[in-house]
Amino acid sequence: MPLSIVILAAGQGKRMNSDLPKVLQPLAGRPLLAHVLQTAKSLDAAAIHVVYGHGGDRVRAALADESVNWVLQAEQLGTGHAVAQAMPAIPDGHDVLILYGDVPLVRAETLQRVAAHSSDSSIGLLTAVLRDPTGYGRIVRDGAGNVVRIVEHKDANTKERAINEVNTGLMAMPAAALRHWLAALRNDNAQGEYYLTDVILMAVREGRKIHAVVATSEDEVLGVNDKVQLAQLESAYRAQKATELMLNGVTIVDPARIDIRGEVTAGRDVFIDINVVLIGKVQLGDRVRIGPNCVLKDCRIDADTELHPNCVIDRATIGPRNSIGPFARVRPDSVLHEDVHIGNFVEVKKSEIGAGSKANHLTYLGDTVVGRKVNVGAGTVTCNYDGVNKFRTEIEDGAFIGSGTMLVAPVKIGTGATIGAGSTITKDAPPEKLTLARARQTTVEGWRRPAKKTEE
Ligand code: UD1
Ligand code: CA
């Protein structure tokens, strides 16, 4: 049967104590709901319905590019009521898989196992065994071990509260049956809500079997209710990503001291030192080495390149065999070709740097095209901005820029040109020649340094 997925995301998340709706709280830099949606999309469903309510416009705006069916639940009357809002858009012939917008780390394989149990004779239900089940709905089983109902914590008696197996909230069943069970829900319970969990008892009464899929890890099913749990999930996510990288052969000096907030791919024998933060889409080639305290965001680093400590790389492409840093900053839209050296306190912005070129110390290259085998001396600055407009600098192959040079853009330095140290270059410099732009040095003969009078 075709699958319809319903993601419940209307809750307020009071305990977050935040103006941001709960499902938009960031985990690894992306809204919780975006994680759930990504997993949902990997399941090949006929449709994905997102039930929203609190912070509605912001939730929709944050995920405006997603092709989902938005379903408004104007008043939060319970999880059963929430699912009911989506039902008019779901045909009888579908299976319905229910997910929570605040349970972000559930794996696609687990959901597939749950969905596989949706049939005319059974329901799939994801459960978990927790050390501390406080607050969760408990799974009540009969003497033969069959699931017979779910009792909410607030409605449970002492004996039921001692049960460690809990309802994760995630379940799957045929749409037609779900529709008639939802219509029969009542809210005469401790919270005065229409509980989705009550459909389990109804299904059992109709002779259906509840297939409990017990989650293999706690992290996978943990929901987020406050910032403490958010931090716990962040660390679970981090650990999971670090483990994946290590199993793929990456050496991570200390997996507790790496932060991965996105999708990292790595070639063979990559080495990552401590306190490295990887954000967004990061691609690391074979044998890339990343020193301590580097921050890499949406970038590609090619084979055999080394980032020395304390580099910040943002939306840039760095070719093979580069040596970057320590203390280098490569900003968006920069492309470094092979064998480039960018040294300490060098900033590169929106620039292309050709093969074998070097800028080793204290330099700013902005809106610049640097050719091959160029040497940019210490303290060179491309003066690319007049306060309103940005201008480009071109430095052609083999040029040598002496230390302390100001290149006032727009300006072009020809092939093989040499610029004398301390020059302020405002006009194009011809190829293969020495160009200087600085006052001549003079020595004043007969000058005497003032001397203090010595007291008698
Ligand atoms: C629910 C389950 C409980 C389970 C727990 C797992 C019910 C009655 N209880 O309890 O058995 O152990 O989840 O975390 O289902 N939501 C809406 N509209 C509403 C109410 C909730 O969209 O009217 C959404 C929330 O945004 C959230 C999810 O449903 O994503 C769960 O709601 P929440 O209030 O957190 O349920 P719990 O009381 O924790
Ligand atoms: Ca909850």
Coordinates of C-alpha atoms and ligand atoms in Angstrom, one line a residue:
M1 CA 0.0 0.0 0.0
P2 CA 1.2 3.6 -0.6
L3 CA 2.5 5.3 2.4
S4 CA 1.3 8.7 3.9
I5 CA 3.5 10.2 6.5
V6 CA 2.1 12.5 9.2
I7 CA 4.6 14.6 11.2
L8 CA 3.2 16.1 14.4
A9 CA 4.7 19.6 14.9
A10 CA 1.9 21.7 16.4
G11 CA 3.0 21.6 20.0
Q12 CA 4.3 24.8 21.7
G13 CA 7.3 23.5 23.6
K14 CA 6.7 25.6 26.6
R15 CA 9.7 24.1 28.5
M16 CA 12.1 25.4 25.8
N17 CA 11.6 28.9 27.3
S18 CA 12.2 30.3 23.9
D19 CA 10.5 32.6 21.3
L20 CA 11.5 30.1 18.6
P21 CA 8.9 27.4 18.1
K22 CA 10.1 24.0 19.4
V23 CA 10.4 22.3 16.0
L24 CA 12.5 25.1 14.7
Q25 CA 15.1 24.8 17.5
P26 CA 18.4 23.9 15.9
L27 CA 20.1 20.6 16.1
A28 CA 23.4 20.4 14.3
G29 CA 22.5 23.8 12.9
R30 CA 19.2 22.8 11.3
P31 CA 15.7 22.9 12.7
L32 CA 14.5 19.7 14.5
L33 CA 11.7 19.4 12.0
A34 CA 14.2 19.5 9.1
H35 CA 15.9 16.4 10.4
V36 CA 12.6 14.6 10.7
L37 CA 11.6 15.7 7.2
Q38 CA 14.9 14.5 5.7
T39 CA 14.4 11.1 7.2
A40 CA 10.7 11.1 6.1
K41 CA 11.7 12.0 2.5
S42 CA 14.1 9.0 2.3
L43 CA 11.1 6.6 2.9
D44 CA 9.6 7.1 -0.5
A45 CA 6.2 8.1 0.7
A46 CA 3.3 9.1 -1.5
A47 CA 2.8 12.2 0.6
I48 CA 4.1 13.9 3.7
H49 CA 1.7 15.9 5.9
V50 CA 3.0 18.3 8.5
V51 CA 0.6 19.3 11.3
Y52 CA 1.6 22.7 12.5
G53 CA 0.1 25.2 14.9
H54 CA 2.3 27.1 17.3
G55 CA 4.5 29.6 15.6
G56 CA 2.7 28.5 12.4
D57 CA 4.0 31.1 9.9
R58 CA 7.5 30.8 11.1
V59 CA 7.5 27.0 10.8
R60 CA 6.1 27.2 7.3
A61 CA 8.5 29.9 6.3
A62 CA 11.5 28.0 7.6
L63 CA 10.7 25.1 5.5
A64 CA 9.0 26.9 2.5
D65 CA 11.0 25.0 -0.1
E66 CA 9.8 21.6 1.1
S67 CA 7.1 19.9 -0.9
V68 CA 4.9 18.9 2.0
N69 CA 1.2 19.2 2.7
W70 CA 0.8 21.7 5.6
V71 CA -2.1 21.0 7.9
L72 CA -3.1 23.6 10.4
Q73 CA -4.1 22.4 13.9
A74 CA -5.5 25.7 15.2
E75 CA -5.9 24.4 18.8
Q76 CA -3.7 21.8 20.3
L77 CA -6.2 19.3 21.6
G78 CA -4.0 16.3 21.7
T79 CA -2.0 14.0 19.5
G80 CA -5.1 12.1 18.3
H81 CA -6.8 15.4 17.4
A82 CA -3.6 16.4 15.6
V83 CA -3.5 13.3 13.4
A84 CA -7.2 13.7 12.7
Q85 CA -6.6 17.1 11.1
A86 CA -4.4 15.4 8.4
M87 CA -6.8 12.5 7.7
P88 CA -9.1 14.3 5.1
A89 CA -6.1 14.5 2.8
I90 CA -5.2 10.8 3.1
P91 CA -7.0 8.2 1.1
D92 CA -8.3 4.9 2.6
G93 CA -5.9 2.8 0.6
H94 CA -2.8 4.2 2.3
D95 CA -0.8 3.2 5.3
V96 CA -0.2 6.0 7.7
L97 CA 3.1 6.5 9.5
I98 CA 3.0 9.0 12.3
L99 CA 6.2 10.8 13.3
Y100 CA 7.0 13.6 15.8
G101 CA 8.6 16.8 14.7
D102 CA 10.6 16.8 18.0
V103 CA 12.1 13.3 17.7
P104 CA 14.9 14.1 15.2
L105 CA 17.3 11.2 15.3
V106 CA 15.1 8.3 14.4
R107 CA 16.6 6.3 11.6
A108 CA 14.9 5.5 8.3
E109 CA 15.6 1.7 8.7
T110 CA 13.7 1.7 12.0
L111 CA 10.8 3.5 10.5
Q112 CA 10.7 1.0 7.6
R113 CA 10.4 -1.8 10.2
V114 CA 7.5 0.0 11.9
A115 CA 5.7 0.8 8.6
A116 CA 6.1 -2.9 7.5
H117 CA 3.8 -4.0 10.3
S118 CA 0.9 -1.8 9.1
S119 CA -1.6 -4.3 7.7
D120 CA -5.3 -5.2 8.0
S121 CA -4.4 -7.5 10.9
S122 CA -1.6 -5.5 12.7
I123 CA -0.2 -2.1 13.7
G124 CA 3.5 -1.2 13.9
L125 CA 4.5 0.7 17.1
L126 CA 7.9 1.9 18.0
T127 CA 8.7 1.5 21.7
A128 CA 11.8 1.9 23.8
V129 CA 13.1 0.6 27.1
L130 CA 14.3 3.5 29.1
R131 CA 16.2 3.6 32.4
D132 CA 13.9 6.5 33.5
P133 CA 10.5 6.3 31.8
T134 CA 9.0 9.3 33.7
G135 CA 6.6 11.3 31.7
Y136 CA 6.2 8.8 28.9
G137 CA 3.2 6.7 28.0
R138 CA 3.8 3.1 29.2
I139 CA 3.4 0.0 27.1
V140 CA 1.0 -2.4 28.9
R141 CA 1.4 -6.1 27.8
D142 CA -0.7 -9.1 28.8
G143 CA 0.5 -12.3 30.3
A144 CA 1.5 -13.6 26.9
G145 CA 3.5 -10.5 26.2
N146 CA 1.1 -9.0 23.7
V147 CA 0.7 -5.2 23.8
V148 CA -2.8 -4.4 24.9
R149 CA -2.8 -0.7 25.5
I150 CA -0.8 2.4 26.2
V151 CA -1.3 4.3 29.5
E152 CA -0.1 7.9 29.7
H153 CA 2.1 8.7 32.7
K154 CA -0.4 11.1 34.2
D155 CA -3.1 8.5 34.0
A156 CA -1.0 5.5 35.1
N157 CA -1.2 3.8 38.5
T158 CA 1.9 2.9 40.5
K159 CA 2.2 -0.5 39.0
E160 CA 1.9 0.8 35.5
R161 CA 4.5 3.6 36.2
A162 CA 7.0 0.9 37.1
I163 CA 6.9 -0.3 33.4
N164 CA 10.1 0.7 31.6
E165 CA 8.9 0.1 28.1
V166 CA 7.5 3.4 26.7
N167 CA 5.6 4.6 23.7
T168 CA 7.8 6.7 21.4
G169 CA 4.7 8.0 19.7
L170 CA 5.8 6.7 16.3
M171 CA 3.4 4.2 14.8
A172 CA 1.9 2.9 11.5
M173 CA -1.5 1.6 10.6
P174 CA -3.9 1.5 7.6
A175 CA -5.7 4.8 7.0
A176 CA -9.3 3.5 6.9
A177 CA -9.0 1.9 10.4
L178 CA -7.2 4.9 11.8
R179 CA -9.9 7.2 10.5
H180 CA -12.7 5.3 12.3
W181 CA -10.7 4.9 15.6
L182 CA -9.8 8.7 15.6
A183 CA -13.5 9.5 15.2
A184 CA -14.2 7.4 18.4
L185 CA -11.6 9.1 20.6
R186 CA -12.7 10.8 23.8
N187 CA -10.9 13.3 26.0
D188 CA -12.0 12.0 29.4
N189 CA -8.5 11.6 30.8
A190 CA -6.1 13.4 33.1
Q191 CA -5.0 16.0 30.5
G192 CA -8.5 16.4 28.8
E193 CA -6.8 15.6 25.4
Y194 CA -7.6 13.4 22.5
Y195 CA -4.9 10.8 22.9
L196 CA -3.6 9.1 19.7
T197 CA -2.4 6.3 22.0
D198 CA -6.0 5.2 22.7
V199 CA -6.3 3.8 19.2
I200 CA -4.1 1.0 20.4
L201 CA -6.7 -0.3 22.8
M202 CA -9.4 0.1 20.0
A203 CA -7.2 -1.9 17.6
V204 CA -6.7 -4.7 20.1
R205 CA -10.4 -4.9 20.8
E206 CA -11.0 -5.4 17.1
G207 CA -8.6 -8.3 17.2
R208 CA -5.6 -6.6 15.6
K209 CA -2.1 -7.4 16.7
I210 CA 0.3 -4.7 17.9
H211 CA 3.8 -5.3 16.6
A212 CA 6.1 -3.4 19.0
V213 CA 9.4 -2.6 17.3
V214 CA 11.8 -1.9 20.2
A215 CA 14.3 0.8 19.4
T216 CA 17.9 -0.4 19.6
S217 CA 19.2 2.9 21.0
E218 CA 17.7 5.4 23.4
D219 CA 19.0 8.4 21.4
E220 CA 17.1 7.4 18.3
V221 CA 13.7 7.9 20.0
L222 CA 14.5 10.7 22.4
G223 CA 12.2 13.7 22.1
V224 CA 13.2 17.2 22.8
N225 CA 11.3 19.1 25.5
D226 CA 13.9 21.5 26.9
K227 CA 17.4 22.9 26.2
V228 CA 19.0 20.2 28.4
Q229 CA 17.6 17.4 26.1
L230 CA 18.5 19.5 23.1
A231 CA 22.1 19.5 24.2
Q232 CA 21.9 15.8 24.9
L233 CA 20.7 15.1 21.4
E234 CA 23.3 17.4 19.9
S235 CA 26.0 15.4 21.6
A236 CA 24.4 12.1 20.5
Y237 CA 24.3 13.4 16.9
R238 CA 27.9 14.5 17.2
A239 CA 29.0 11.1 18.5
Q240 CA 27.1 9.4 15.8
K241 CA 28.7 11.4 13.0
A242 CA 32.1 11.0 14.5
T243 CA 31.6 7.3 14.7
E244 CA 30.5 7.1 11.1
L245 CA 33.7 9.0 10.0
M246 CA 36.0 6.8 12.1
L247 CA 34.4 3.7 10.8
N248 CA 35.1 5.0 7.3
G249 CA 38.8 5.3 8.2
V250 CA 39.1 8.9 9.4
T251 CA 41.5 9.4 12.4
I252 CA 39.8 11.7 14.9
V253 CA 42.2 12.5 17.7
D254 CA 39.4 12.8 20.3
P255 CA 35.8 12.1 19.2
A256 CA 34.5 14.0 22.2
R257 CA 36.2 17.1 20.9
I258 CA 34.9 17.4 17.4
D259 CA 31.7 19.1 16.4
I260 CA 29.9 17.9 13.3
R261 CA 26.9 20.0 12.3
G262 CA 26.2 18.7 8.8
E263 CA 27.2 16.2 6.2
V264 CA 30.9 15.4 6.1
T265 CA 32.5 13.2 3.5
A266 CA 36.1 12.1 3.8
G267 CA 38.6 10.2 1.6
R268 CA 41.2 7.8 2.9
D269 CA 43.5 8.5 5.8
V270 CA 42.1 11.8 6.8
F271 CA 43.4 13.2 10.1
I272 CA 41.4 15.5 12.3
D273 CA 42.9 17.1 15.4
I274 CA 41.0 18.4 18.4
N275 CA 38.3 21.1 18.6
V276 CA 37.5 21.1 14.9
V277 CA 34.0 22.3 13.9
L278 CA 32.6 21.1 10.7
I279 CA 29.5 22.8 9.5
G280 CA 27.2 22.2 6.5
K281 CA 28.5 20.2 3.6
V282 CA 32.2 19.5 4.0
Q283 CA 34.2 17.4 1.6
L284 CA 37.7 16.2 2.6
G285 CA 39.9 14.5 0.1
D286 CA 42.4 11.7 0.7
R287 CA 45.1 12.4 3.4
V288 CA 43.7 15.8 4.3
R289 CA 45.1 16.9 7.7
I290 CA 43.2 19.3 9.8
G291 CA 45.0 20.9 12.8
P292 CA 43.4 21.9 16.1
N293 CA 40.7 24.6 16.4
C294 CA 39.8 24.8 12.7
V295 CA 36.3 25.8 11.7
L296 CA 35.2 24.5 8.2
K297 CA 31.9 25.5 6.7
D298 CA 30.4 24.3 3.4
C299 CA 33.8 23.7 1.7
R300 CA 35.9 21.3 -0.2
I301 CA 39.4 20.5 0.7
D302 CA 41.3 18.3 -1.8
A303 CA 43.8 15.6 -1.3
D304 CA 47.0 16.0 0.7
T305 CA 46.2 19.5 1.8
E306 CA 47.0 20.4 5.4
L307 CA 45.2 23.0 7.5
H308 CA 47.5 24.1 10.3
P309 CA 45.9 25.1 13.6
N310 CA 43.2 27.8 14.0
C311 CA 42.0 28.2 10.4
V312 CA 38.6 29.4 9.4
I313 CA 37.4 28.2 6.0
D314 CA 34.0 29.3 4.8
R315 CA 32.3 28.4 1.5
A316 CA 35.6 27.9 -0.3
T317 CA 37.3 25.3 -2.5
I318 CA 40.8 24.4 -1.6
G319 CA 42.8 22.4 -4.1
P320 CA 45.3 19.5 -3.5
R321 CA 48.6 19.8 -1.6
N322 CA 47.8 23.2 -0.2
S323 CA 49.3 24.4 3.1
I324 CA 46.9 26.7 5.0
G325 CA 47.5 28.6 8.2
P326 CA 48.1 28.6 11.1
F327 CA 45.6 31.4 11.6
A328 CA 44.4 31.8 8.1
R329 CA 40.9 32.8 7.0
V330 CA 39.5 31.8 3.6
R331 CA 36.2 33.4 3.0
P332 CA 33.3 32.7 0.6
D333 CA 33.7 32.3 -3.1
S334 CA 37.5 31.7 -2.9
V335 CA 39.1 29.0 -5.1
L336 CA 42.7 27.9 -4.3
H337 CA 44.3 25.7 -7.0
E338 CA 47.0 23.1 -6.3
D339 CA 50.2 23.6 -4.2
V340 CA 49.1 27.0 -2.8
H341 CA 50.5 28.2 0.5
I342 CA 48.4 30.6 2.6
G343 CA 50.2 31.4 5.8
N344 CA 49.5 33.0 9.2
F345 CA 47.2 36.0 9.4
V346 CA 46.3 35.9 5.8
E347 CA 42.7 36.6 4.7
V348 CA 41.5 35.5 1.3
K349 CA 38.0 36.7 0.2
K350 CA 36.3 36.1 -3.2
S351 CA 39.6 35.4 -4.8
E352 CA 41.2 32.8 -7.1
I353 CA 44.7 31.7 -6.4
G354 CA 46.7 29.9 -9.0
A355 CA 48.8 26.8 -8.7
G356 CA 52.0 27.1 -6.7
S357 CA 51.3 30.7 -5.5
K358 CA 52.2 31.8 -2.0
A359 CA 51.0 34.4 0.5
N360 CA 52.6 33.4 3.7
H361 CA 52.3 36.3 6.1
L362 CA 49.9 39.1 7.2
T363 CA 48.1 39.7 3.9
Y364 CA 44.6 40.5 2.6
L365 CA 43.6 39.3 -0.8
G366 CA 40.1 40.4 -1.7
D367 CA 38.3 40.3 -5.1
T368 CA 41.6 39.2 -6.6
V369 CA 42.8 36.8 -9.3
V370 CA 46.3 35.5 -8.6
G371 CA 48.0 33.6 -11.3
R372 CA 50.4 30.7 -11.0
K373 CA 53.7 30.8 -9.1
V374 CA 53.1 34.2 -7.6
N375 CA 54.8 35.3 -4.5
V376 CA 52.9 37.7 -2.3
G377 CA 55.1 39.3 0.3
A378 CA 54.3 39.9 3.9
G379 CA 51.9 42.6 4.7
T380 CA 50.4 43.0 1.2
V381 CA 46.9 44.4 1.1
T382 CA 44.6 44.6 -1.9
C383 CA 42.8 47.9 -1.3
N384 CA 39.5 46.7 -2.9
Y385 CA 36.9 49.0 -1.4
D386 CA 36.4 52.7 -1.6
G387 CA 33.6 52.7 1.0
V388 CA 30.9 52.1 -1.6
N389 CA 32.3 50.0 -4.5
K390 CA 34.5 46.9 -4.6
F391 CA 37.3 46.7 -7.3
R392 CA 39.3 43.8 -8.6
T393 CA 43.0 43.1 -8.5
E394 CA 44.8 40.9 -11.0
I395 CA 48.2 39.5 -10.4
E396 CA 49.5 37.5 -13.3
D397 CA 51.7 34.4 -13.4
G398 CA 55.1 34.6 -11.8
A399 CA 54.7 38.1 -10.3
F400 CA 56.6 38.9 -7.1
I401 CA 55.0 41.4 -4.7
G402 CA 57.4 42.9 -2.3
S403 CA 56.4 43.1 1.4
G404 CA 54.3 45.9 2.6
T405 CA 52.7 46.6 -0.7
M406 CA 49.3 48.3 -1.1
L407 CA 47.6 47.3 -4.3
V408 CA 44.9 50.0 -4.9
A409 CA 42.3 48.3 -7.1
P410 CA 41.3 48.2 -9.8
V411 CA 44.9 47.3 -10.7
K412 CA 46.8 44.7 -12.7
I413 CA 50.3 43.4 -12.1
G414 CA 51.7 41.9 -15.3
T415 CA 53.4 38.5 -15.8
G416 CA 56.7 38.2 -14.0
A417 CA 56.5 41.8 -12.7
T418 CA 58.3 42.6 -9.5
I419 CA 56.9 45.2 -7.1
G420 CA 59.4 46.8 -4.7
A421 CA 58.6 46.4 -1.0
G422 CA 56.6 49.2 0.6
S423 CA 55.0 50.4 -2.7
T424 CA 51.5 51.8 -3.0
I425 CA 50.5 50.7 -6.5
T426 CA 47.7 52.7 -8.1
K427 CA 48.4 52.0 -11.8
D428 CA 48.9 48.8 -13.7
A429 CA 52.5 47.4 -13.4
P430 CA 54.0 46.1 -16.7
P431 CA 55.2 42.5 -17.1
E432 CA 58.8 41.5 -16.3
K433 CA 59.8 44.8 -14.9
L434 CA 60.6 46.2 -11.4
T435 CA 58.0 48.8 -10.4
L436 CA 58.4 50.8 -7.3
A437 CA 56.1 53.5 -5.8
R438 CA 57.6 54.9 -2.7
A439 CA 59.6 57.9 -1.6
R440 CA 63.4 57.6 -2.3
Q441 CA 65.5 57.1 0.7
T442 CA 67.8 59.9 1.7
T443 CA 70.3 60.4 4.4
V444 CA 70.7 63.8 6.0
E445 CA 74.4 64.7 6.4
G446 CA 75.4 66.6 9.5
W447 CA 72.2 65.9 11.4
R448 CA 72.6 65.6 15.2
R449 CA 70.3 63.7 17.5
P450 CA 69.0 66.1 20.3
A451 CA 70.8 65.3 23.5
K452 CA 69.7 65.8 27.1
K453 CA 71.6 68.3 29.1
T454 CA 73.6 66.6 31.8
E455 CA 73.1 68.3 35.2
E456 CA 76.1 69.5 37.1
Ligands
UD1_1 C1 3.3 11.6 23.7 C2 2.5 10.3 23.9 C3 3.2 9.4 24.9 C4 4.7 9.2 24.5 C5 5.4 10.5 24.2 C6 6.7 10.3 23.5 C7 0.2 10.7 23.5 C8 -1.2 11.0 24.2 N1 1.2 10.6 24.3 O1 3.2 12.3 25.0 O2 2.6 8.2 25.0 O3 5.4 8.5 25.4 O4 4.6 11.3 23.3 O5 7.4 11.5 23.4 O6 0.2 10.7 22.3 N2 1.3 17.6 19.1 C9 0.5 18.2 18.2 N3 -0.7 18.6 18.5 C10 -1.2 18.4 19.8 C11 -0.4 17.7 20.7 C12 0.8 17.3 20.4 O7 1.0 18.4 17.1 O8 -2.4 18.8 20.0 C13 2.7 17.1 18.7 C14 3.8 17.8 19.5 O9 4.2 18.9 18.8 C15 4.8 16.7 19.6 C16 4.0 15.4 19.6 O10 2.8 15.7 19.1 O11 5.6 16.7 18.4 C17 3.9 14.9 21.0 O12 3.2 15.8 21.8 P1 3.6 15.9 23.3 O13 2.7 16.9 23.9 O14 5.0 16.2 23.5 O15 3.2 14.5 23.9 P2 3.6 13.8 25.2 O16 2.7 14.3 26.3 O17 5.0 13.9 25.4
CA2 CA 6.9 15.2 24.4

